[in-house]
XYZ file of C-alpha atoms in Angstrom:
583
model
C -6.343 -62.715 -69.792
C -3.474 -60.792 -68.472
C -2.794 -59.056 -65.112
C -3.332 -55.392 -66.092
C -6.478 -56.305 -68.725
C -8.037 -58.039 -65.610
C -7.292 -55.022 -63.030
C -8.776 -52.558 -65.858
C -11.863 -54.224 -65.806
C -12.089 -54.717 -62.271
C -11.940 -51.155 -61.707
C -14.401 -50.375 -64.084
C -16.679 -52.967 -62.933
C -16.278 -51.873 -59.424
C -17.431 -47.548 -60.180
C -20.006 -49.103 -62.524
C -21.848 -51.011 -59.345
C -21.017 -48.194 -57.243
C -22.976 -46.033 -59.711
C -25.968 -48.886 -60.625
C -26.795 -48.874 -56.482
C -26.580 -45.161 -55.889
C -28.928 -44.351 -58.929
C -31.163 -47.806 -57.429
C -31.518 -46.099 -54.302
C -32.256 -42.722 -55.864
C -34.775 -44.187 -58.234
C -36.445 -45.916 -55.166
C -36.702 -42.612 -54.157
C -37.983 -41.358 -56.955
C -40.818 -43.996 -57.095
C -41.447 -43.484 -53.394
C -42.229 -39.989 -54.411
C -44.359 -40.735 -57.149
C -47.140 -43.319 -55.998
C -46.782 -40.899 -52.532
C -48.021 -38.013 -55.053
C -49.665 -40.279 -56.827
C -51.669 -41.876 -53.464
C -52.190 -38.063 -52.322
C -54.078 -37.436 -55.845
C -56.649 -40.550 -55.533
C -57.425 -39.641 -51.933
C -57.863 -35.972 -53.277
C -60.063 -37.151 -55.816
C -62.082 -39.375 -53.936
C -62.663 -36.543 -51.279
C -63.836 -33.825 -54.317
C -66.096 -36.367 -55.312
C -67.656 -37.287 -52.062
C -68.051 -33.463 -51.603
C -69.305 -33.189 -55.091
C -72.216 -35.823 -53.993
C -72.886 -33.536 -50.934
C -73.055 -30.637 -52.687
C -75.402 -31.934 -55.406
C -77.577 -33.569 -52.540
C -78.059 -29.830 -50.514
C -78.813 -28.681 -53.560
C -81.848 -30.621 -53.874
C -82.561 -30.111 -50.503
C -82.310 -26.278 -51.248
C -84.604 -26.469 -53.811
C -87.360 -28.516 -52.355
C -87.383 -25.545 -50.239
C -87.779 -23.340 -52.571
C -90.363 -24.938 -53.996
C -92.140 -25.167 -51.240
C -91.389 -21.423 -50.184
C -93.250 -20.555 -54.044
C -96.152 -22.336 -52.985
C -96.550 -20.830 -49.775
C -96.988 -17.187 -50.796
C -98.712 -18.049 -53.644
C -101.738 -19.778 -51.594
C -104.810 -18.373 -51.292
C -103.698 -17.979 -47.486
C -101.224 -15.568 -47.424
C -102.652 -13.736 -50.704
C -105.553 -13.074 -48.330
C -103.905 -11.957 -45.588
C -103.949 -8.465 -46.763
C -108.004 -8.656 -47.588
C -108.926 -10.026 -44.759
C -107.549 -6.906 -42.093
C -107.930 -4.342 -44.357
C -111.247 -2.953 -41.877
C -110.442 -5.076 -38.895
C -107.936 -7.910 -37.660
C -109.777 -11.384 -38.447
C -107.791 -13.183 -35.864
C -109.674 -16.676 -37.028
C -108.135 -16.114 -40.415
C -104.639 -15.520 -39.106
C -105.749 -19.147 -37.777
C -106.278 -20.302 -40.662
C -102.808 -19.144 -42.222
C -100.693 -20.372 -38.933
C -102.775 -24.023 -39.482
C -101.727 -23.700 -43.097
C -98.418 -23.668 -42.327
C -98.146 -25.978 -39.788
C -99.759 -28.300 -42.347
C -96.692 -27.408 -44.625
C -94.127 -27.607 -42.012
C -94.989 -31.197 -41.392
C -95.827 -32.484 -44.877
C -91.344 -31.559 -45.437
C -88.725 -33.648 -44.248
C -86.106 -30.864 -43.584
C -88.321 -27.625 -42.536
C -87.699 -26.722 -38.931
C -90.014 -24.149 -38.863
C -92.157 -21.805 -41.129
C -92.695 -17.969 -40.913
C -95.193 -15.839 -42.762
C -94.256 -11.958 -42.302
C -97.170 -9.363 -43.279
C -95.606 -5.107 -43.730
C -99.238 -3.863 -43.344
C -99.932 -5.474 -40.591
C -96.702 -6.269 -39.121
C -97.570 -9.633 -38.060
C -95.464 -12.064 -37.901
C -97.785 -16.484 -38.597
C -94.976 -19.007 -37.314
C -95.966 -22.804 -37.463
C -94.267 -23.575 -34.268
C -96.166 -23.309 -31.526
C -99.173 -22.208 -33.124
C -98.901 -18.413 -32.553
C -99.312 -14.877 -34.439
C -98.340 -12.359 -32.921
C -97.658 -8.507 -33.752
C -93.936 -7.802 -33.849
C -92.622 -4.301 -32.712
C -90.894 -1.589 -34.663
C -87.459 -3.008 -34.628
C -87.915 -5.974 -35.789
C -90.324 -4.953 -38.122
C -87.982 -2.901 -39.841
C -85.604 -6.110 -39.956
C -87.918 -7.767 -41.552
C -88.491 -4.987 -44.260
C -85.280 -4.616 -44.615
C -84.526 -8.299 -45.928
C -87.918 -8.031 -48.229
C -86.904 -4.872 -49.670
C -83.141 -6.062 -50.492
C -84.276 -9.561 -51.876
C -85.599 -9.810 -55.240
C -86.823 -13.303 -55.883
C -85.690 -15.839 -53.081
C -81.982 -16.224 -50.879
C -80.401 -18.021 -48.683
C -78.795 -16.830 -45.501
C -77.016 -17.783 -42.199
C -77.432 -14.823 -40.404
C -81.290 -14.240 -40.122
C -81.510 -15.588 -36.765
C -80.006 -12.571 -35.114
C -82.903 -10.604 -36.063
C -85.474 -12.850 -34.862
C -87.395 -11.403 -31.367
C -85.908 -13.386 -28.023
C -89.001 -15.518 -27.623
C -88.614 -17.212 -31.058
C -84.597 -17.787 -30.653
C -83.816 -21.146 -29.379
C -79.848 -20.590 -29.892
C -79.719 -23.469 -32.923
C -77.576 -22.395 -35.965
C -80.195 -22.744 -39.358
C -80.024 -21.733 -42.359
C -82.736 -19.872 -43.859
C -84.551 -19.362 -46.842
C -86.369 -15.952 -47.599
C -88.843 -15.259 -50.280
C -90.347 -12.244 -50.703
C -94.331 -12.193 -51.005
C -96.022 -10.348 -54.348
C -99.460 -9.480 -54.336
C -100.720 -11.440 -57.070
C -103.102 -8.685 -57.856
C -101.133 -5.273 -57.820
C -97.531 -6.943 -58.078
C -96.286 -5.208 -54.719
C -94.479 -6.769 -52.042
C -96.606 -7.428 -48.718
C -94.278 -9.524 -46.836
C -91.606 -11.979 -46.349
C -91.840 -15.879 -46.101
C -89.135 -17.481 -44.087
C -88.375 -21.537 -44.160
C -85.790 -22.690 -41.043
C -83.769 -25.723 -41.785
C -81.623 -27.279 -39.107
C -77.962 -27.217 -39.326
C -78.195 -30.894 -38.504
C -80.151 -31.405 -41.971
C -76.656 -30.593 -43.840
C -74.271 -31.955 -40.754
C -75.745 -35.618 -41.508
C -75.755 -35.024 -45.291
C -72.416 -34.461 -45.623
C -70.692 -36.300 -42.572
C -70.884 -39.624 -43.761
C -67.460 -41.123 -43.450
C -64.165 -40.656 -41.704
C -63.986 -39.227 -37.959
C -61.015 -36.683 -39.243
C -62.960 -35.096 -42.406
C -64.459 -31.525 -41.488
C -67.089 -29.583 -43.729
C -67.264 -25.351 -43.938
C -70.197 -23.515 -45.732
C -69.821 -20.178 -46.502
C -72.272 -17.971 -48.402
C -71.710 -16.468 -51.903
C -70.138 -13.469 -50.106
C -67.542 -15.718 -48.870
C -67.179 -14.235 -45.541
C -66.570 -15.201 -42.107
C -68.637 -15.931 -40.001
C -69.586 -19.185 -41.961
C -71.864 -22.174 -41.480
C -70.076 -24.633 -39.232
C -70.615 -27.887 -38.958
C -67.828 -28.401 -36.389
C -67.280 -26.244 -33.064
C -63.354 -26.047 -34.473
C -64.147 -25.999 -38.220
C -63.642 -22.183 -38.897
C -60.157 -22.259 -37.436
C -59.238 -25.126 -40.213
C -61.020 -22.372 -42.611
C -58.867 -19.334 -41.456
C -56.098 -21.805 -41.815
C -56.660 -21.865 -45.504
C -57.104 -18.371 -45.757
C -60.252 -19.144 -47.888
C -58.704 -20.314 -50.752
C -60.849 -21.309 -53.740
C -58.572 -24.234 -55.906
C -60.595 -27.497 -56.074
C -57.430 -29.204 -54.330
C -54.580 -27.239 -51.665
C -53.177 -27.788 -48.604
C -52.358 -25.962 -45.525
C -51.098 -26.628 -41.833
C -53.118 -25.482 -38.621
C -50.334 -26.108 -35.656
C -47.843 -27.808 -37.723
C -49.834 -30.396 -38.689
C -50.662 -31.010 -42.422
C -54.367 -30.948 -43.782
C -55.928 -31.056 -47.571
C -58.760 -29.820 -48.355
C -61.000 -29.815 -51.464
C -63.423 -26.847 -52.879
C -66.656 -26.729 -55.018
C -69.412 -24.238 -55.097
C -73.011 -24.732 -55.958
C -74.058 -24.465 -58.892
C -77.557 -23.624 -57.754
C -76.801 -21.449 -54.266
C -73.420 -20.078 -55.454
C -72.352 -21.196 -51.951
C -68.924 -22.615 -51.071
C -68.232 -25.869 -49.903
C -64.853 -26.744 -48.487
C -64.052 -30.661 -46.809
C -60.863 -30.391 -44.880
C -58.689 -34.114 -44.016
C -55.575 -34.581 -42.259
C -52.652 -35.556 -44.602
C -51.783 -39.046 -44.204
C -48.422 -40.856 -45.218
C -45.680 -39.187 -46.697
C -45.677 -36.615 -49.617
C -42.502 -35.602 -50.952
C -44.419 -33.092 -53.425
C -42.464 -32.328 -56.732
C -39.861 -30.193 -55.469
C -38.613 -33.107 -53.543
C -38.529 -34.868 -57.211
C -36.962 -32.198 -59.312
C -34.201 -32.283 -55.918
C -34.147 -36.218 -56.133
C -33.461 -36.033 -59.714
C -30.942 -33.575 -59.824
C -29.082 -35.634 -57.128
C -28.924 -38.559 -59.459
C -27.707 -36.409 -62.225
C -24.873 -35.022 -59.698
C -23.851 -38.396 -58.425
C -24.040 -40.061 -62.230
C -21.686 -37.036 -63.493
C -19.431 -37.622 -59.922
C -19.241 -41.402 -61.188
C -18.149 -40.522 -64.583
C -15.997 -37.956 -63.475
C -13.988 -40.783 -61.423
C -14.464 -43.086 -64.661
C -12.892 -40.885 -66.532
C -10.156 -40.086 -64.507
C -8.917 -43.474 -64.595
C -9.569 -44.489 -67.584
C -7.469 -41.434 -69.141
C -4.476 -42.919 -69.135
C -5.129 -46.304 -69.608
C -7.964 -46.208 -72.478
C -8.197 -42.535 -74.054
C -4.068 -41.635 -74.508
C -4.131 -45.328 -75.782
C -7.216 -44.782 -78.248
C -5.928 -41.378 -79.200
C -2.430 -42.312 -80.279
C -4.311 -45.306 -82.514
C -6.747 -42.658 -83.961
C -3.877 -40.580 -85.582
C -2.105 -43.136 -86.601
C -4.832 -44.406 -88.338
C -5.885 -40.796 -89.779
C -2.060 -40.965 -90.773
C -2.765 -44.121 -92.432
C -5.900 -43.035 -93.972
C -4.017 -39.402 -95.814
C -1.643 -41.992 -97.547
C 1.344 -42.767 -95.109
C 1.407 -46.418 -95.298
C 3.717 -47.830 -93.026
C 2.725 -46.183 -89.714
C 3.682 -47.719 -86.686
C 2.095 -46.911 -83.075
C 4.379 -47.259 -79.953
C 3.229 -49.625 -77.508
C 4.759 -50.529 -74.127
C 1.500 -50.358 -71.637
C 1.052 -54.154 -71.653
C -2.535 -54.333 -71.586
C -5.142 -55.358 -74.356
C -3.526 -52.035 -76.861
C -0.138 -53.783 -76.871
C -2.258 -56.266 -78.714
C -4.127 -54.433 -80.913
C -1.122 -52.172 -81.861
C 0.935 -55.103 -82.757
C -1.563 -56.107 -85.216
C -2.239 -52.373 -86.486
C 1.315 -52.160 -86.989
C 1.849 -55.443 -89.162
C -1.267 -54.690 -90.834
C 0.502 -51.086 -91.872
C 3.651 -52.680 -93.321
C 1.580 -55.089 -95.073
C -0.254 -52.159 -96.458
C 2.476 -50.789 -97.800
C 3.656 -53.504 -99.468
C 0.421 -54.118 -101.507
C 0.061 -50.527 -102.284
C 3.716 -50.774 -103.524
C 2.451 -53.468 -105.918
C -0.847 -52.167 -106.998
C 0.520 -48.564 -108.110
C 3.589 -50.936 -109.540
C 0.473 -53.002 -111.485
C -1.685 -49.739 -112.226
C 1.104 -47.974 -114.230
C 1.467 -50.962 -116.512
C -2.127 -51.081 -116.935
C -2.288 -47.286 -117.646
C 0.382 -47.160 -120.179
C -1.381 -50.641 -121.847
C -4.593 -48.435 -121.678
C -2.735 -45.822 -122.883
C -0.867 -47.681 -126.064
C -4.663 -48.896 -126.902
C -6.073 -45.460 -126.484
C -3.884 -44.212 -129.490
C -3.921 -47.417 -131.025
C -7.736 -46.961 -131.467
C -7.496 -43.426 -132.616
C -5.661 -43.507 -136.281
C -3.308 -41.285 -136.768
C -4.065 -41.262 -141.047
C -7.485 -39.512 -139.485
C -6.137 -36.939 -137.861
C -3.810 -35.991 -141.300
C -6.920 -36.077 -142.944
C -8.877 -33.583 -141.057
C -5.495 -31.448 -141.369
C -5.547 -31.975 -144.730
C -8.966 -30.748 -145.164
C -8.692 -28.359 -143.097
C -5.753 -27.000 -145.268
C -7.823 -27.351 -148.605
C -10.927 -25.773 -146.612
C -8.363 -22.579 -146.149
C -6.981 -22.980 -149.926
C -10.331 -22.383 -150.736
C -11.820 -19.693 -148.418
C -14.273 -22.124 -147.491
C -13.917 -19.869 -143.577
C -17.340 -21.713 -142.631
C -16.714 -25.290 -143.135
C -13.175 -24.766 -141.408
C -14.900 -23.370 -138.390
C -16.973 -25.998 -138.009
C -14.164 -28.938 -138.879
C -12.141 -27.041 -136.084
C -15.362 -27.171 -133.121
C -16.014 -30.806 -134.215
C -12.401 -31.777 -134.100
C -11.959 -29.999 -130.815
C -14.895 -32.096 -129.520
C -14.324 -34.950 -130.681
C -10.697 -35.475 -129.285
C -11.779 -33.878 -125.967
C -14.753 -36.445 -125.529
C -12.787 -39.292 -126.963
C -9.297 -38.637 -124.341
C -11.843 -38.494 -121.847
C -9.398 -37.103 -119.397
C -7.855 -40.897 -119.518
C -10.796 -42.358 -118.107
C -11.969 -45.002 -119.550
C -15.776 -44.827 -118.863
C -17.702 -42.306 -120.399
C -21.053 -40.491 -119.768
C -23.412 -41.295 -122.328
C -24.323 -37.833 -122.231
C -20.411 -37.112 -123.340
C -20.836 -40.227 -125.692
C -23.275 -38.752 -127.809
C -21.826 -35.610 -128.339
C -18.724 -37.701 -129.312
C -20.734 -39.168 -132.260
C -22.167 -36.423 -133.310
C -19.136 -34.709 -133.478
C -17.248 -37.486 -135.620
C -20.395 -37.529 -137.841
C -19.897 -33.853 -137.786
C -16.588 -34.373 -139.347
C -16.888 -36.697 -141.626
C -19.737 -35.199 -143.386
C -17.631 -32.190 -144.096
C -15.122 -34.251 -145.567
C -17.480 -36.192 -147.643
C -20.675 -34.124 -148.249
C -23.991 -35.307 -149.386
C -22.637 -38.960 -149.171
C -24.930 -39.656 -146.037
C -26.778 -38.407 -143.844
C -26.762 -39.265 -139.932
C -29.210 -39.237 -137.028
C -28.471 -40.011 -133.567
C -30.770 -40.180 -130.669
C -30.044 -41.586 -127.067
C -33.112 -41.213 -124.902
C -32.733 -38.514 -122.113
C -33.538 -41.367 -119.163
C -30.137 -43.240 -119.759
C -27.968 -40.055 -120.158
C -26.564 -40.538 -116.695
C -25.480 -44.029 -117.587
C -21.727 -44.843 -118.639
C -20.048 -47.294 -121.216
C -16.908 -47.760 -122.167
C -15.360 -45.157 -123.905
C -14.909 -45.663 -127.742
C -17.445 -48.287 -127.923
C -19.768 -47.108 -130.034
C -17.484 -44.706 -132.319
C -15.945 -47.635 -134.748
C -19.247 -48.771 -135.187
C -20.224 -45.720 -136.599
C -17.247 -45.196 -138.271
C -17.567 -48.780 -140.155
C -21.355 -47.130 -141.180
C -19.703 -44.536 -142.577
C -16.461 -46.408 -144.398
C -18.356 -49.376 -145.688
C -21.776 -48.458 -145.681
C -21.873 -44.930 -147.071
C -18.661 -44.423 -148.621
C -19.056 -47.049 -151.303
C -22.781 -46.533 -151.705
C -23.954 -44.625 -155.344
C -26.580 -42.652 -153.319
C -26.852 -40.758 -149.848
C -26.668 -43.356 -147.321
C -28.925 -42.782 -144.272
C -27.213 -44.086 -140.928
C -29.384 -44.043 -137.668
C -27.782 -44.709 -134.144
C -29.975 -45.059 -131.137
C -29.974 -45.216 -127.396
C -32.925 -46.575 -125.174
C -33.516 -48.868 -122.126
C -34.768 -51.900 -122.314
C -35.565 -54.614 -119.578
C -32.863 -53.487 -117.318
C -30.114 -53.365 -120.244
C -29.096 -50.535 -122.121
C -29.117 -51.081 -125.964
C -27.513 -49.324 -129.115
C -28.257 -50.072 -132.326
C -26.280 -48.564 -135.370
C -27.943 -49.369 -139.142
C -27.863 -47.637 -142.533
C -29.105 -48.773 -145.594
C -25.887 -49.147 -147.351
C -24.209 -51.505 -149.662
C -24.612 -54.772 -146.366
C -22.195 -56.870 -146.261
C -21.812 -60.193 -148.507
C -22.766 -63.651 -146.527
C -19.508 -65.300 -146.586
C -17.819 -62.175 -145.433
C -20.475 -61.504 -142.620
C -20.156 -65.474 -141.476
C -16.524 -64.506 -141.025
C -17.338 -61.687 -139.045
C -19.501 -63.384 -136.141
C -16.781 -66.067 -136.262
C -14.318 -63.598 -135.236
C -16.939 -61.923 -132.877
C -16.682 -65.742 -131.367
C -13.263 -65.243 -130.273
C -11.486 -64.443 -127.272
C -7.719 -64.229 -128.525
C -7.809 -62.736 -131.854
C -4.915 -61.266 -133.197
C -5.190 -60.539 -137.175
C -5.674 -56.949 -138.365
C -8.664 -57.572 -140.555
C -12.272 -57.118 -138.320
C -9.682 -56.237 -135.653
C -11.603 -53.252 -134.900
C -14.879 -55.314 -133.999
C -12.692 -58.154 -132.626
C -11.728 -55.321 -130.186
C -14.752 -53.561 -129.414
C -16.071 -57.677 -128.771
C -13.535 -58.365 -126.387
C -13.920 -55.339 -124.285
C -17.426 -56.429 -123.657
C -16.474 -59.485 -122.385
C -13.773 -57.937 -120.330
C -16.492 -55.593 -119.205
C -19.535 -57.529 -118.594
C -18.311 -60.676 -118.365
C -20.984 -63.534 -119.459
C -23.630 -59.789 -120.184
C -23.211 -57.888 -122.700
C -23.349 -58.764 -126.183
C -22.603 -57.780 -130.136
C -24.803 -58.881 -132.916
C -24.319 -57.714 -136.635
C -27.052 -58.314 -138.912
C -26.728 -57.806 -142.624
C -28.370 -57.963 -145.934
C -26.364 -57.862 -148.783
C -27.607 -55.051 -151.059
C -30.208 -53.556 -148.557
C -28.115 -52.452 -145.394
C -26.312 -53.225 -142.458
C -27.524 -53.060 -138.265
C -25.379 -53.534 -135.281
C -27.210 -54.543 -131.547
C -25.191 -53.827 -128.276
C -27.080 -54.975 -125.523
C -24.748 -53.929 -121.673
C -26.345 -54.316 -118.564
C -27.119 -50.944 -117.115
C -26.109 -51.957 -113.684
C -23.202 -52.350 -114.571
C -22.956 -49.620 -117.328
C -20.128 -47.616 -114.910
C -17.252 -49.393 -116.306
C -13.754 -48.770 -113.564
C -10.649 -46.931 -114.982
């Protein structure tokens, strides 16, 4: 290898590893960012689901409540509340109720404490402490006021404020509040209440990690909410209440997530808030990570490039238009070397492959014009001059006679035939082109010699696209014509056909003529035989043999089959592969 190849690659080699590490560290990066984002989303989902489990278990809680709130002012108790005092307090009845609900109170696992609210008497049955007791005009109309606003049953955090001082122990509850019908007239006469510790729903839901935080907040979604931390609603305020089942937000500096259902059942909203742990680069860090490694891949190839200019592109550039040179016909091109690297090489060779180039190209068009003008002496070899005087001479006697009709159509035919047969030089012909050929020559000859036969040709339409060699089939047809018809006492019919068959194309020529005598057609497929005949008699079918062979050598074939007296059928058989014969 020499000096300068071995520098080149070097180089290359060199800002190719340079490239390969940067983009290694920036896909590191890249992956760092991922499984971070990716590690962020599991602990997200793990913490939705944990809250989901929370929220599904106070549900339950919340409606074994209210179950047990439905039962409780549809007793017989509390319906007869409003019976019993309707002449005169029965104090050992309002016994009876506060018994009844102690009972209740300490048949539930989560009730704290059970109220029973009457308007008519304003009395107010609790199951703590075994009291009743008559409540006064302000907090009788707080009480009214939360039976006339609720319809069926609710939830709230806030009922403790209205509760009279001797009954408020300063513990944060939640409450549920049920109005009571009278199952009789359908009115409201009062308001059950059901406490249930804050503690109930602390210990549901904090069941893990020290840092996780819970906030409740009612359907309203106001603040103040239920807090089951002393610093939770600061977290809340922090996250300015947003309702996405995953965000995140910072409370002084530091990073938290936090997750977000609401009940299904209560409409509440639960929020559990987490510290952020590990490191999250977030997308925009990846959309910046990846547009690094696109600037630093484009700096690498922009240094590539620059050195590789001059030694690989000016190089490739000068080859590439001496080859297009090459390729438009100037043979003989030579490309300038002088860098002495590995296109010193390869322009040597280009160069002495150029002049070679030349040389054979001098030789083939020297070989192609003797071919043409052999092609060429064969050509009007094949078609006779004597038939050409004829049709003048016809054509003359046609015009002689005012026969304007049958010159007309002598003068299309003879056009048409000529045109087809010269073929532009070519010496493959459509078979498309090739029928119209026949037809035409059949055209002319029965104008010359009418009602001596009649012809029909037919090539199917599926091998029209096909070629053959040009003046193949014509001296069949005129042999048909010459021998078959001329001589025969009646109109000769003569059929030629065109089909496919088994991957070959086959013609076959017949007419029931005068056939041809058995020594005379022995003599014929002798000469058929040959490869070098040279004798004017059968020369025409000696011919039309040999250029089959030439054609499709060890392929195609010619068969003539005659009986004497009853008619005469030629067989070519050429393989349609090879049917596109070269000029």
């Amino acid at each position: 290898m020499k000096k300068h190849e071995y520098q080149l690659k070097r180089e290359l080699h060199t800002y190719f590893l340079k490239v390969l590490l940067m983009a290694g560290v920036i896909i590191s990066v890249m992956f760092m960012t991922y499984y971070s984002v990716r590690e962020t989303a599991v602990v997200a989902n793990e913490k939705y689901w944990r809250l989901a489990q929370s929220v599904t278990y106070a549900d339950r809680i919340m409606e074994e409540i209210a179950t047990i709130g439905g039962s409780i002012w549809t007793s017989s108790q509390i319906q007869g509340i409003k019976a019993a005092n309707i002449n005169q307090r029965n104090y050992l009845y309002y016994r009876s109720c506060m018994d009844y609900l102690s009972n209740m109170e300490a048949s539930a696992n989560n009730v704290y404490r059970i109220r029973v609210f009457d308007r008519t008497t304003k009395t107010l049955i609790t199951s703590r402490n075994g009291v009743f007791y008559d409540v006064n005009e302000d907090a009788a109309a707080y009480y009214q006021n939360y039976m006339d606003n609720i319809k069926n049953s609710a939830w709230v955090m806030d009922f403790n404020e209205g509760i009279v001082p001797r009954e408020s122990n300063g513990e944060l509850f939640l409450y549920y509040l049920s109005p009571i019908y009278s199952i009789v007239t359908g009115e409201k006469t009062g308001l059950v209440c059901i406490d249930v510790s804050k503690d109930v729903f602390s210990a549901l839901m904090k069941q893990g990690e020290s840092g996780d935080g819970f906030v409740i907040i009612s359907e309203t979604v106001e603040i103040p909410a239920m807090r089951l931390a002393d610093n939770d609603i600061e977290y809340l305020k922090a996250a300015d209440n947003r309702q996405s089942s995953n965000f995140k937000f910072y409370v002084r500096h530091r990073p938290f997530h936090a997750v977000y259902q609401q009940s299904d059942y209560s409409g509440w909203h639960f929020y559990l808030y987490y510290p952020s742990t590990g490191i999250s680069f977030d997308w925009g860090i990846f959309v910046i990570a990846v547009l690094l490694l696109c600037a630093i891949l484009i700096s690498a190839y922009a240094m590539i490039v620059r050195i590789s200019r001059k030694r690989v592109e000016e190089p490739m550039e000068q080859l590439l238009q001496a080859m297009k040179d090459f390729e438009e016909g100037e043979f003989g091109v030579q490309v300038e070397g002088g860098s002495q690297d590995m296109f010193d090489e390869i322009f040597c060779h280009f160069n002495h492959m150029s002049l070679r180039t030349k040389e054979l190209v001098h030789e083939l068009i020297v070989e192609r014009i003797r071919l043409k003008d052999g092609k060429l002496k064969m050509l009007q070899s094949q078609i006779k001059p004597h038939f050409l005087y004829n049709i003048f001479n016809s054509m003359i006697w046609m015009t002689e006679q005012k026969h304007y009709d049958g010159l007309e159509q002598m003068v299309y035919a003879t056009a048409g035939y000529y045109k087809t047969s010269l073929n532009f030089g070519n010496d493959a012909i459509n078979l498309f082109d090739n029928l119209n050929q026949l037809k035409y020559y059949a055209k002319i000859q029965e104008i010359r010699f009418p009602d001596k036969f009649q012809c029909k040709i037919v090539f199917d339409e599926e091998i029209l696209c096909d070629s053959i060699p040009n003046l193949l089939l014509q001296p069949l047809l005129e042999n048909a014509i010459g021998h078959g018809a001329a001589v025969g006492k009646e109109t000769t019919l003569i059929t030629v056909n065109g089909y496919r068959q088994k991957g070959d194309l086959v013609f076959e020529i017949q007419d029931n003529g005068t056939g041809i005598e058995p020594e005379r057609l022995k003599q014929i497929q002798e000469v058929l035989e040959q490869t070098d005949y040279q004798e004017d008699e059968f020369f025409a079918l000696a011919n039309i043999a040999q250029r089959i062979r030439m054609s499709y050598p060890g392929k195609g074939s010619l068969i003539i089959e005659s009986v004497f007296g009853k008619g005469t059928k030629v067989v070519v058989r050429l393989p349609e592969e090879e049917s596109g014969c070269t000029s």
